[in-house]
């Protein structure tokens, strides 16, 4: 990790305070390259001087933001992934919905709109234009006002429509001059608005969230925050479609791959302690032979188990505890008969009292997957805690068994794997964003600077500016 450059960081703070643009969560390597590129165009030697320059020349903000916000896009960009969305993912998504159920789609980081209209075309093809008009809403957002203005016009030149199959171009666009305008009757279902992925609230109840080639510009921490919002934005079972450099290997807790290669993921249901497993007591096999000293054997087996375990009666008294529980929490056989809620371990390292009640009421095992516990100074362990209701053959509640599995080693391995995955993702994203930078470098010489209007600051709700 390179040390942050204080002058550069001061510049980012200035951009945030002056124009409401928060670039602090963007990857430094690419960001510094792009700012540096703009500075060399106007022959400013360092970041401090560039900050002074911005103070004196406010029009420079426009040029700078144009340089930073890479807006490379296209219709059905990465055709193979879109094909998979069309042939496999959309049909099953639509089949899971009622025939009149509304469909909510979000294109986040939509640039000049090609992605949003690609989605409109796919859905109109799948549903037919009438159903599309009544059922579909496509929210398309970006932080770049200039891009949004272009997107709202829905008008593209020859070069921009090149990626479209001719039959789709003919069906969905009206030619005029040397431009093509998206069909007005379908255009009404596409709603554009400014939304800053870093600062603004997400749109909710989304069935399909498309955010391609935008996440890769953010650092890992900001990506995580955005992904948590995306998780919130999606309805149950909702689909997330990312760009080809964006893998999410390290966010398996929020999204599970439908097709990793095409970067299609499904929302994992909000994690709730417990895995829904119904716990019932196994019927006891009829004893074949009498075993002498069975009770002692049972007690000893329970006591010597390498897994810490405590059993609490249905009315909340400590019934059993084993040696591991004593080592870990200091609960000894002397506590037997005491109310469990009086013990420290009833709320430390995790609040167990409510969970015990829940397990008893719902008659199912509750699982708390990762609990950090400071066993002694400098000795931290990770535990998986399971709360199992114990019932007899008539389904009468006997009590609960509390099991504490030491998952420290597995947790460390998991962290190392996540770290390696993050590094892999970052390297791949860097490569992809450098490619996009190169594309804009070769294009931008023919492109006039876009006029800058101050952004609506993040304190105004993002949905206020929705316009078709
Ligand atoms: C490379 S383009 C991708 C366009 C399109 N999604 C695609 O894949 O073809 C990245 C887009 O992300 C947008 N973007 C960058 N930072 C953003 C932010 N903080 N919030 C919303 N959009 C952002 C840029 O303005 C740009 O339009």
PDB file of C-alpha atoms in Angstrom, residues 310 312 316 318 329 331 338-356 385 387 402 404:
ATOM      1  CA  UNK A 310     -24.171 -26.255  28.103  1.00  0.00           C
ATOM      2  CA  UNK A 312     -30.477 -25.420  29.984  1.00  0.00           C
ATOM      3  CA  UNK A 316     -34.194 -21.746  32.349  1.00  0.00           C
ATOM      4  CA  UNK A 318     -28.449 -24.829  34.045  1.00  0.00           C
ATOM      5  CA  UNK A 329     -16.515 -19.580  30.006  1.00  0.00           C
ATOM      6  CA  UNK A 331     -19.100 -22.499  33.879  1.00  0.00           C
ATOM      7  CA  UNK A 338     -28.729 -21.912  38.870  1.00  0.00           C
ATOM      8  CA  UNK A 339     -30.812 -19.723  36.565  1.00  0.00           C
ATOM      9  CA  UNK A 340     -28.870 -19.524  33.290  1.00  0.00           C
ATOM     10  CA  UNK A 341     -29.709 -15.839  32.915  1.00  0.00           C
ATOM     11  CA  UNK A 342     -27.611 -15.119  36.055  1.00  0.00           C
ATOM     12  CA  UNK A 343     -24.417 -16.336  34.361  1.00  0.00           C
ATOM     13  CA  UNK A 344     -22.107 -13.951  32.475  1.00  0.00           C
ATOM     14  CA  UNK A 345     -22.166 -16.270  29.499  1.00  0.00           C
ATOM     15  CA  UNK A 346     -25.909 -15.659  29.088  1.00  0.00           C
ATOM     16  CA  UNK A 347     -25.038 -12.330  27.466  1.00  0.00           C
ATOM     17  CA  UNK A 348     -21.296 -12.555  26.728  1.00  0.00           C
ATOM     18  CA  UNK A 349     -19.864 -13.022  24.084  1.00  0.00           C
ATOM     19  CA  UNK A 350     -23.342 -13.014  22.551  1.00  0.00           C
ATOM     20  CA  UNK A 351     -26.767 -12.182  23.970  1.00  0.00           C
ATOM     21  CA  UNK A 352     -28.189 -15.696  24.351  1.00  0.00           C
ATOM     22  CA  UNK A 353     -31.313 -15.104  26.402  1.00  0.00           C
ATOM     23  CA  UNK A 354     -33.481 -13.858  23.536  1.00  0.00           C
ATOM     24  CA  UNK A 355     -32.092 -16.498  21.183  1.00  0.00           C
ATOM     25  CA  UNK A 356     -32.899 -19.310  23.627  1.00  0.00           C
ATOM     26  CA  UNK A 385     -22.932 -20.746  18.461  1.00  0.00           C
ATOM     27  CA  UNK A 387     -28.942 -23.100  20.096  1.00  0.00           C
ATOM     28  CA  UNK A 402     -25.964 -24.539  23.620  1.00  0.00           C
ATOM     29  CA  UNK A 404     -19.928 -23.430  20.885  1.00  0.00           C
TER      30      UNK A 404
END
